[in-house]
Coordinates of C-alpha atoms in Angstrom, one line a residue:
Chain O
X1 CA 64.3 68.5 118.6
X2 CA 67.9 68.8 119.7
X3 CA 69.3 71.4 122.0
X4 CA 72.8 72.8 122.2
X5 CA 73.9 74.1 125.6
X6 CA 77.0 76.1 125.8
X7 CA 79.0 75.3 129.0
X8 CA 80.1 78.0 131.3
X9 CA 83.6 77.3 132.7
X10 CA 86.7 78.9 133.9
X11 CA 90.1 78.0 135.4
X12 CA 89.7 74.4 134.3
X13 CA 86.4 73.7 135.9
X14 CA 82.8 73.7 134.9
X15 CA 80.7 76.4 136.5
X16 CA 77.4 75.6 138.4
X17 CA 75.3 77.8 136.1
X18 CA 75.8 75.1 133.4
X19 CA 73.8 72.6 135.5
X20 CA 70.8 75.0 135.8
X21 CA 70.9 75.7 132.0
X22 CA 70.9 71.9 131.3
X23 CA 67.8 71.7 133.6
X24 CA 66.1 74.3 131.4
X25 CA 67.0 72.3 128.3
X26 CA 65.5 69.2 129.8
X27 CA 62.2 71.0 130.3
X28 CA 62.2 72.0 126.6
X29 CA 62.8 68.3 125.8
X30 CA 65.0 66.7 123.2
X31 CA 68.6 65.5 122.8
X32 CA 71.0 67.8 124.7
X33 CA 74.6 68.4 123.5
X34 CA 76.9 70.4 125.6
X35 CA 79.6 72.6 123.9
X36 CA 82.8 73.2 125.8
X37 CA 84.8 75.9 124.1
X38 CA 88.1 77.2 125.4
X39 CA 91.8 76.8 125.4
X40 CA 93.2 73.8 127.3
X41 CA 89.8 72.8 128.5
X42 CA 90.0 69.0 128.1
X43 CA 89.4 68.5 131.8
X44 CA 86.2 70.6 131.7
X45 CA 84.9 68.4 128.9
X46 CA 85.5 65.3 131.1
X47 CA 83.5 67.1 133.9
X48 CA 80.8 68.1 131.4
X49 CA 80.5 64.5 130.3
X50 CA 79.2 63.7 133.8
X51 CA 76.3 66.2 133.6
X52 CA 73.0 64.3 133.7
X53 CA 70.8 64.4 130.6
X54 CA 73.6 65.3 128.2
X55 CA 73.8 63.1 125.1
X56 CA 77.2 64.3 123.8
X57 CA 79.9 66.8 124.8
X58 CA 81.4 68.8 121.9
X59 CA 84.9 70.0 122.7
X60 CA 86.3 73.0 120.8
X61 CA 89.8 73.5 122.2
X62 CA 91.9 76.2 120.5
X63 CA 93.8 79.3 121.5
X64 CA 91.2 81.6 119.9
X65 CA 88.5 80.4 122.3
X66 CA 90.5 81.4 125.3
X67 CA 88.4 83.6 127.6
X68 CA 85.5 83.0 125.2
X69 CA 85.8 86.2 123.2
X70 CA 82.4 87.0 121.7
X71 CA 83.6 87.4 118.1
X72 CA 85.1 84.0 118.0
X73 CA 82.5 82.2 120.0
X74 CA 79.7 83.6 117.9
X75 CA 81.2 82.2 114.7
X76 CA 81.7 78.8 116.3
X77 CA 78.2 78.5 117.7
X78 CA 76.6 79.9 114.6
X79 CA 78.4 77.2 112.6
X80 CA 77.1 74.5 114.8
X81 CA 73.6 75.9 115.0
X82 CA 72.2 74.3 111.8
X83 CA 71.8 71.0 113.7
X84 CA 69.8 72.4 116.6
X85 CA 66.3 73.8 117.3
X86 CA 67.5 75.5 120.5
X87 CA 70.7 77.1 121.6
X88 CA 71.0 77.8 125.3
X89 CA 73.5 79.5 127.6
X90 CA 73.5 80.7 131.1
X91 CA 72.6 84.4 131.5
X92 CA 76.0 85.2 133.0
X93 CA 78.2 88.0 131.8
X94 CA 79.8 85.5 129.4
X95 CA 76.5 84.2 128.0
X96 CA 75.0 87.6 127.7
X97 CA 78.1 88.7 125.8
X98 CA 78.2 86.2 123.0
X99 CA 74.6 84.9 122.7
X100 CA 73.0 88.0 121.1
X101 CA 75.9 88.0 118.6
X102 CA 75.0 84.4 117.8
X103 CA 71.4 85.3 117.4
X104 CA 72.1 88.2 115.0
X105 CA 74.4 86.0 112.9
X106 CA 71.6 83.5 112.6
X107 CA 69.1 86.3 112.0
X108 CA 66.8 85.3 114.9
X109 CA 65.7 87.1 118.0
X110 CA 67.2 86.2 121.4
X111 CA 65.1 85.5 124.4
X112 CA 67.0 86.8 127.5
X113 CA 67.1 85.6 131.0
X114 CA 64.2 83.1 131.0
X115 CA 62.9 82.0 134.4
X116 CA 60.5 79.3 133.1
X117 CA 59.8 77.1 130.1
X118 CA 56.2 76.9 129.1
X119 CA 56.7 74.9 125.9
X120 CA 59.4 74.4 123.3
X121 CA 58.7 77.9 121.8
X122 CA 57.2 79.8 124.8
X123 CA 59.1 81.1 127.8
X124 CA 58.6 83.4 130.8
X125 CA 61.1 86.2 131.5
X126 CA 61.1 89.1 133.8
X127 CA 60.9 92.7 132.4
X128 CA 61.0 96.1 134.1
X129 CA 63.5 95.0 136.7
X130 CA 61.4 92.0 137.6
X131 CA 58.3 94.1 138.2
X132 CA 56.5 92.2 135.5
X133 CA 56.8 88.7 134.0
X134 CA 56.3 88.4 130.3
X135 CA 55.3 85.2 128.5
X136 CA 56.8 85.3 125.0
X137 CA 56.5 83.0 122.0
X138 CA 59.1 82.7 119.4
X139 CA 58.4 82.2 115.7
X140 CA 62.1 81.7 114.8
X141 CA 63.4 78.5 113.4
X142 CA 66.2 78.4 116.0
X143 CA 65.5 79.6 119.5
X144 CA 68.5 81.4 121.0
X145 CA 67.9 81.6 124.8
X146 CA 69.8 82.7 127.9
X147 CA 68.7 81.1 131.1
X148 CA 68.5 82.7 134.6
X149 CA 70.2 80.1 136.7
X150 CA 68.1 80.8 139.8
X151 CA 64.9 79.9 137.8
X152 CA 66.0 76.2 137.5
X153 CA 67.2 73.5 139.9
X154 CA 70.6 72.2 138.8
X155 CA 70.8 68.7 137.4
X156 CA 73.0 66.0 139.0
X157 CA 76.5 65.1 137.8
X158 CA 76.5 61.3 137.6
X159 CA 75.9 60.9 133.9
X160 CA 78.3 59.5 131.3
X161 CA 78.2 61.2 127.9
X162 CA 80.7 60.8 125.1
X163 CA 83.2 63.5 124.2
X164 CA 83.6 64.5 120.5
X165 CA 86.4 66.9 119.6
X166 CA 85.7 69.6 117.1
X167 CA 88.3 70.8 114.7
X168 CA 86.7 74.1 113.9
X169 CA 88.9 77.1 114.6
X170 CA 87.3 80.5 114.2
X171 CA 89.4 83.5 114.9
X172 CA 87.8 86.8 113.8
X173 CA 91.0 88.6 114.6
X174 CA 89.4 91.8 115.8
X175 CA 89.7 91.4 119.5
X176 CA 92.2 90.1 122.0
X177 CA 92.4 89.4 125.7
X178 CA 94.8 91.7 127.7
X179 CA 94.3 90.9 131.4
X180 CA 91.8 90.1 134.1
X181 CA 91.6 91.1 137.8
X182 CA 89.4 88.6 139.6
X183 CA 88.3 89.4 143.1
X184 CA 89.7 86.8 145.5
X185 CA 87.3 85.1 147.9
X186 CA 87.3 81.9 150.0
X187 CA 83.6 82.1 150.5
X188 CA 81.0 80.5 148.2
X189 CA 80.2 82.3 145.0
X190 CA 77.3 84.7 145.3
X191 CA 75.1 83.2 142.6
X192 CA 75.3 79.7 144.0
X193 CA 75.5 80.3 147.7
X194 CA 72.7 78.9 149.9
X195 CA 73.0 81.8 152.3
X196 CA 73.9 85.4 151.5
X197 CA 74.4 88.3 153.9
X198 CA 74.4 91.7 152.1
X199 CA 75.3 95.1 153.4
X200 CA 74.1 98.5 152.1
X201 CA 74.8 102.1 152.6
X202 CA 73.9 101.7 156.3
X203 CA 77.2 99.8 156.8
X204 CA 78.9 103.2 156.8
X205 CA 82.3 102.1 155.4
X206 CA 84.2 99.2 153.9
X207 CA 85.8 98.2 157.1
X208 CA 82.5 97.5 158.7
X209 CA 81.9 94.7 156.1
X210 CA 84.3 92.7 158.3
X211 CA 81.3 92.3 160.7
X212 CA 79.3 90.7 157.9
X213 CA 82.2 88.5 156.9
X214 CA 82.4 87.1 160.4
X215 CA 78.7 86.2 160.4
X216 CA 79.1 84.8 156.9
X217 CA 81.9 82.5 158.1
X218 CA 79.7 81.1 160.8
X219 CA 76.9 80.5 158.3
X220 CA 79.0 79.3 155.3
X221 CA 77.5 82.3 153.5
X222 CA 78.5 84.6 150.7
X223 CA 78.7 88.3 151.3
X224 CA 76.9 90.7 148.9
X225 CA 76.2 94.4 148.7
X226 CA 73.7 96.8 147.4
X227 CA 74.5 99.2 144.6
X228 CA 74.6 102.1 147.1
X229 CA 77.4 100.3 149.0
X230 CA 79.3 99.6 145.8
X231 CA 78.9 103.2 144.5
X232 CA 80.1 104.5 147.9
X233 CA 83.3 102.5 147.4
X234 CA 82.7 100.2 150.4
X235 CA 83.2 97.0 148.4
X236 CA 84.1 96.0 144.8
X237 CA 81.3 95.8 142.3
X238 CA 81.3 92.1 141.7
X239 CA 79.6 91.8 145.1
X240 CA 76.7 93.8 143.9
X241 CA 73.2 92.2 144.0
X242 CA 70.6 93.8 141.9
X243 CA 69.2 94.4 138.4
X244 CA 72.6 95.6 137.2
X245 CA 74.6 93.2 139.4
X246 CA 74.1 89.6 140.2
X247 CA 70.6 88.0 140.4
X248 CA 70.5 85.6 143.4
X249 CA 68.0 83.3 144.9
X250 CA 69.5 81.6 148.0
X251 CA 67.6 79.8 150.8
X252 CA 68.3 82.7 153.1
X253 CA 69.1 86.3 152.2
X254 CA 70.0 88.7 155.1
X255 CA 69.8 92.3 154.1
X256 CA 71.7 94.6 156.5
X257 CA 71.4 98.3 156.3
X258 CA 69.7 98.0 152.8
X259 CA 66.6 100.1 152.2
X260 CA 65.3 97.9 149.4
X261 CA 65.3 100.0 146.2
X262 CA 63.6 98.4 143.2
X263 CA 67.0 97.9 141.6
X264 CA 68.1 95.8 144.6
X265 CA 64.9 93.8 145.0
X266 CA 65.1 92.8 141.4
X267 CA 68.2 90.9 142.3
X268 CA 67.1 89.0 145.4
X269 CA 63.4 88.9 145.8
X270 CA 63.2 85.3 144.7
X271 CA 65.1 84.2 147.7
X272 CA 63.3 81.6 149.8
X273 CA 63.6 83.5 153.1
X274 CA 64.5 87.1 153.4
X275 CA 65.7 88.7 156.7
X276 CA 65.9 92.5 156.9
X277 CA 67.9 94.3 159.6
X278 CA 67.4 98.1 159.4
X279 CA 66.8 100.8 161.9
X280 CA 64.3 102.6 159.6
X281 CA 61.0 100.7 160.1
X282 CA 59.6 102.5 157.0
X283 CA 62.3 100.9 154.7
X284 CA 60.7 99.1 151.7
X285 CA 62.9 96.1 152.4
X286 CA 60.4 95.2 155.2
X287 CA 57.7 94.7 152.7
X288 CA 59.4 91.7 151.2
X289 CA 61.1 90.4 154.3
X290 CA 59.9 87.2 156.0
X291 CA 61.5 88.3 159.2
X292 CA 62.3 91.9 160.0
X293 CA 64.3 93.3 162.9
X294 CA 64.1 97.1 163.4
X295 CA 67.3 97.9 165.2
X296 CA 70.8 99.4 164.8
X297 CA 72.9 97.0 162.8
X298 CA 76.0 97.9 164.8
X299 CA 74.3 96.4 167.9
X300 CA 72.6 93.5 166.1
X301 CA 75.3 92.0 163.9
X302 CA 77.9 91.4 166.7
X303 CA 75.1 89.8 168.7
X304 CA 74.1 87.7 165.8
X305 CA 77.6 86.5 165.3
X306 CA 77.9 85.5 168.9
X307 CA 74.6 83.6 168.9
X308 CA 75.1 81.6 165.8
Chain Z
X1 CA 86.8 110.3 114.7
X2 CA 83.0 110.3 114.7
X3 CA 81.2 108.7 117.6
X4 CA 77.7 107.4 117.2
X5 CA 75.5 107.0 120.3
X6 CA 72.2 105.2 120.5
X7 CA 69.7 106.3 123.1
X8 CA 66.3 104.9 124.1
X9 CA 63.2 106.5 125.5
X10 CA 62.0 104.4 128.4
X11 CA 59.9 104.7 131.5
X12 CA 61.7 106.7 134.2
X13 CA 63.6 104.4 136.5
X14 CA 61.9 105.8 139.6
X15 CA 58.4 104.9 138.4
X16 CA 56.9 101.8 140.0
X17 CA 55.2 100.2 137.0
X18 CA 51.9 98.5 136.9
X19 CA 50.6 95.7 134.8
X20 CA 47.4 96.3 132.8
X21 CA 44.4 94.4 134.2
X22 CA 43.9 92.5 131.0
X23 CA 47.5 91.3 131.3
X24 CA 48.4 92.5 127.8
X25 CA 51.2 94.7 128.7
X26 CA 52.6 97.2 131.3
X27 CA 50.5 100.3 131.7
X28 CA 52.5 103.2 130.3
X29 CA 49.7 105.7 129.9
X30 CA 50.6 109.0 131.6
X31 CA 53.8 107.6 133.0
X32 CA 56.9 109.7 133.2
X33 CA 59.4 108.8 130.5
X34 CA 63.1 109.5 130.3
X35 CA 66.4 108.5 128.7
X36 CA 67.5 105.0 129.7
X37 CA 70.1 105.4 132.4
X38 CA 72.7 103.3 130.6
X39 CA 72.2 105.5 127.5
X40 CA 72.9 108.6 129.5
X41 CA 76.3 107.1 130.4
X42 CA 76.9 106.4 126.7
X43 CA 76.2 110.0 125.8
X44 CA 78.4 111.2 128.6
X45 CA 81.3 109.0 127.5
X46 CA 81.0 110.3 123.9
X47 CA 81.0 113.9 125.0
X48 CA 84.0 113.3 127.2
X49 CA 85.8 111.8 124.2
X50 CA 85.0 115.0 122.3
X51 CA 86.3 117.1 125.1
X52 CA 89.5 115.2 125.1
X53 CA 89.9 115.8 121.4
X54 CA 89.6 112.1 120.6
X55 CA 86.2 112.5 118.9
X56 CA 85.4 115.4 116.5
X57 CA 81.7 114.8 116.2
X58 CA 79.1 113.1 118.3
X59 CA 75.9 111.9 116.5
X60 CA 73.0 110.6 118.6
X61 CA 70.4 108.2 117.2
X62 CA 67.1 107.1 118.6
X63 CA 64.3 104.9 117.3
X64 CA 60.6 105.0 118.0
X65 CA 57.6 107.3 118.0
X66 CA 57.9 111.1 117.5
X67 CA 58.2 111.5 121.3
X68 CA 61.7 110.0 121.3
X69 CA 62.9 113.3 119.8
X70 CA 62.8 114.6 123.4
X71 CA 65.6 112.2 124.3
X72 CA 67.6 113.1 121.2
X73 CA 67.3 116.8 122.3
X74 CA 68.4 115.9 125.8
X75 CA 71.5 114.2 124.4
X76 CA 72.2 117.2 122.2
X77 CA 71.8 119.4 125.3
X78 CA 74.5 117.2 127.0
X79 CA 76.9 117.8 124.1
X80 CA 75.9 115.7 121.1
X81 CA 76.3 117.6 117.8
X82 CA 73.4 116.3 115.8
X83 CA 70.6 113.8 115.9
X84 CA 69.0 111.1 113.8
X85 CA 65.5 109.7 114.6
X86 CA 64.2 106.6 112.9
X87 CA 60.5 107.2 113.3
X88 CA 58.0 104.3 113.8
X89 CA 55.1 103.5 116.0
X90 CA 55.7 99.8 115.7
X91 CA 57.2 97.9 118.7
X92 CA 60.9 97.4 117.9
X93 CA 62.7 94.3 119.0
X94 CA 66.5 94.4 119.6
X95 CA 67.2 92.6 116.3
X96 CA 65.2 95.2 114.4
X97 CA 66.9 98.1 116.2
X98 CA 70.3 96.5 115.5
X99 CA 69.5 96.2 111.8
X100 CA 68.4 99.8 111.6
X101 CA 71.5 100.9 113.6
X102 CA 73.7 98.9 111.2
X103 CA 72.3 101.0 108.3
X104 CA 73.0 104.2 110.2
X105 CA 76.5 102.9 110.9
X106 CA 76.9 102.2 107.2
X107 CA 75.8 105.7 106.3
X108 CA 77.7 107.6 109.0
X109 CA 80.9 105.5 109.2
X110 CA 81.6 106.2 112.9
X111 CA 84.9 105.2 114.4
X112 CA 83.2 104.1 117.6
X113 CA 79.6 103.2 118.5
X114 CA 78.5 103.5 122.1
X115 CA 75.3 102.0 123.5
X116 CA 74.0 101.3 127.0
X117 CA 74.4 97.7 128.1
X118 CA 70.6 97.2 128.5
X119 CA 67.4 99.2 128.6
X120 CA 65.5 99.1 131.9
X121 CA 62.2 98.3 130.3
X122 CA 62.8 95.1 128.2
X123 CA 66.0 94.2 130.2
X124 CA 67.2 92.4 127.0
X125 CA 70.9 93.3 126.9
X126 CA 71.2 92.4 123.2
X127 CA 71.3 95.4 120.9
X128 CA 75.0 96.3 121.1
X129 CA 76.1 92.7 120.6
X130 CA 73.7 92.2 117.7
X131 CA 74.9 95.4 116.0
X132 CA 78.5 94.2 116.4
X133 CA 77.5 91.0 114.7
X134 CA 75.8 92.7 111.8
X135 CA 78.6 95.2 111.2
X136 CA 81.3 92.5 111.8
X137 CA 82.9 94.8 114.4
X138 CA 84.5 93.8 117.6
X139 CA 82.4 94.4 120.8
X140 CA 83.3 95.6 124.3
X141 CA 80.3 95.0 126.4
X142 CA 79.7 96.1 130.0
X143 CA 82.5 98.6 129.8
X144 CA 83.7 100.4 133.0
X145 CA 86.7 102.0 131.3
X146 CA 87.7 102.7 127.7
X147 CA 91.0 104.0 126.4
X148 CA 91.3 104.8 122.7
X149 CA 94.6 104.5 120.9
X150 CA 95.4 105.0 117.2
X151 CA 93.7 102.0 115.7
X152 CA 92.5 100.1 118.7
X153 CA 90.5 100.7 121.9
X154 CA 91.2 99.0 125.3
X155 CA 88.0 98.2 127.1
X156 CA 87.8 97.1 130.7
X157 CA 84.7 95.0 131.2
X158 CA 82.7 94.2 134.3
X159 CA 82.5 90.4 134.3
X160 CA 81.1 88.1 137.0
X161 CA 84.3 87.4 138.8
X162 CA 85.8 90.9 138.6
X163 CA 87.2 92.9 135.7
X164 CA 88.6 91.9 132.3
X165 CA 90.4 94.1 129.8
X166 CA 90.3 93.5 126.0
X167 CA 91.9 95.2 123.1
X168 CA 89.5 95.8 120.1
X169 CA 90.2 96.9 116.6
X170 CA 88.5 100.1 115.6
X171 CA 85.8 100.7 114.5
X172 CA 84.2 98.9 117.4
X173 CA 81.0 98.7 119.5
X174 CA 81.1 99.5 123.2
X175 CA 78.2 99.0 125.6
X176 CA 78.3 100.9 128.9
X177 CA 78.1 99.6 132.4
X178 CA 77.1 101.8 135.4
X179 CA 80.5 102.6 136.6
X180 CA 81.9 103.9 133.3
X181 CA 81.2 107.5 134.3
X182 CA 78.8 109.8 136.1
X183 CA 76.6 111.6 133.6
X184 CA 76.3 115.4 133.8
X185 CA 73.1 117.4 133.9
X186 CA 72.0 119.6 131.0
X187 CA 72.2 123.3 131.7
X188 CA 69.4 125.6 130.6
X189 CA 71.4 127.5 128.0
X190 CA 72.5 124.2 126.5
X191 CA 68.9 123.0 126.5
X192 CA 68.0 126.1 124.5
X193 CA 71.0 125.6 122.1
X194 CA 70.1 122.0 121.6
X195 CA 66.8 123.1 120.0
X196 CA 68.7 124.5 117.1
X197 CA 70.9 121.6 116.5
X198 CA 70.1 119.5 113.3
X199 CA 67.9 116.5 113.7
X200 CA 67.3 114.2 110.7
X201 CA 64.1 112.1 110.7
X202 CA 64.1 108.8 108.8
X203 CA 61.8 105.8 108.7
X204 CA 62.6 102.1 108.7
X205 CA 61.4 102.0 105.0
X206 CA 64.2 104.5 104.1
X207 CA 66.7 101.9 105.1
X208 CA 64.7 98.9 103.6
X209 CA 64.8 97.1 106.9
X210 CA 62.0 94.6 107.9
X211 CA 61.1 95.3 111.5
X212 CA 58.4 92.6 111.8
X213 CA 58.5 91.2 115.4
X214 CA 59.8 87.7 115.8
X215 CA 58.4 87.3 119.3
X216 CA 54.8 87.4 120.4
X217 CA 54.1 88.5 123.9
X218 CA 51.2 86.3 125.1
X219 CA 50.9 87.7 128.5
X220 CA 52.4 90.2 131.0
X221 CA 51.6 89.5 134.6
X222 CA 52.6 90.9 137.9
X223 CA 55.2 88.8 139.7
X224 CA 54.0 86.6 142.6
X225 CA 53.7 88.7 145.6
X226 CA 55.6 87.7 148.7
X227 CA 53.5 86.8 151.8
X228 CA 53.7 89.5 154.4
X229 CA 56.4 88.7 157.0
X230 CA 56.7 89.4 160.6
X231 CA 58.8 91.7 162.8
X232 CA 60.9 90.1 165.5
X233 CA 62.0 91.9 168.6
X234 CA 65.4 90.5 169.3
X235 CA 68.3 88.6 167.8
X236 CA 67.4 85.6 169.9
X237 CA 63.9 85.5 168.4
X238 CA 65.4 85.9 164.9
X239 CA 67.9 83.0 165.3
X240 CA 65.2 80.9 166.9
X241 CA 62.8 81.5 163.9
X242 CA 65.5 80.8 161.3
X243 CA 66.5 77.6 163.0
X244 CA 63.1 76.2 163.9
X245 CA 60.5 77.8 161.7
X246 CA 62.3 78.5 158.4
X247 CA 64.9 75.8 159.1
X248 CA 67.5 77.6 156.9
X249 CA 70.4 77.7 159.4

């Protein structure tokens, strides 16, 4: 068996989710090749070559792979697919975008967002917003799989694979990149942070998130938000934790002024420790919290900042 | 142009689902069903395009048992002009739905196809992308804004780090994210009018599509329950527990 993992990268560096995806590939077992596709991504390939457990890095460097447009990526990956039994990518917005397209080109089903590998053809994945876990077995010749990064421990980066440059250039010519507006943040990325402090509707307004940021700075934490806080316009939507936002599993998740709707819990209930700070003692968040504090967040958060 | 919208009948998002005791599936007997929330957003966007004069006809399609006609009627009450149901009692996987949709696209020749980004039951997030692959069209997934020009559509997408804008050649496939719009409610007169709008019923056999599942569900289980936590009384106690008991700070 051999497995093709598609590397997630941006701005010239490999993203952490790739390391979790390789970990899932190792559990399946077999030779693992890592595909780095992009434009001007030679440095990423060098970085990818250090990922443990990778036999070979394939580098597809061409303008048409810039921003990994689904139409072009799908053609590239489908062409490479014949040599592999499994194709894996991280279940990020990039992976979710092009992988089903790859699967359809290959006429196989895709298995989305796996959280565990049972065997080479059997995987576990959450359904119904994480309220049930399905074990599914694939009968397809090629398994196209996206991997939930919080389900797997990342592999180390002290390996030394060889890099092979691909000459393939696939430009479907039906889509083009216009612009991007990326949210700027000096704090750790939500999906890889060890500690996350999130605010909900109870924060009252966007300015009050500064209180959470000050606590986050003391903890080296990322700041997240519930969908209610995003919909109310308090913070941008890339901070959203939940079924329709980011799925996180940090060591410590502090939910402040968040009631704990199913949608939100689906995004954070695999955190190691959950702390809930809410003045409503009936809030469902207390049912999943390891430590709960029933109090007004406007009293508690400044005190917490002071005592850390 | 003609806009085609795909809608799915799913368990209502407010329902707390339960797993069957034999772990074969989720128990959906006597559970409230509704249109998938992302599909509602897709219908709303299509209707807005019609109101702006960009679209001249909105066709809504759904696949599944007879009951999914309810969701087609709902979409027609919201403003869709006519409906197509592909009737089957079999479980449809994303690939089968995409193949059936590709046949509907072939027959209807829409200028734009709008789907939700994922259904809240299977949480797959695949069908739109698969349909794009099968039709060879460009795809704009997780859209939070769409602007249609003569022969192209600009789609602003919600990506992990923020937003990204793409230009796609028409015809194209768009899948909706939550912030694309706020769906309207159907009024009673419109619900009555929707009953008289045309609804075509087809079967997978009419399209010659093989819908045999590729995946076998071996087991559906409840997620591991979290141990009950404790309530602390002060910030001091919380910090102490996090430092000494949980050892996470």
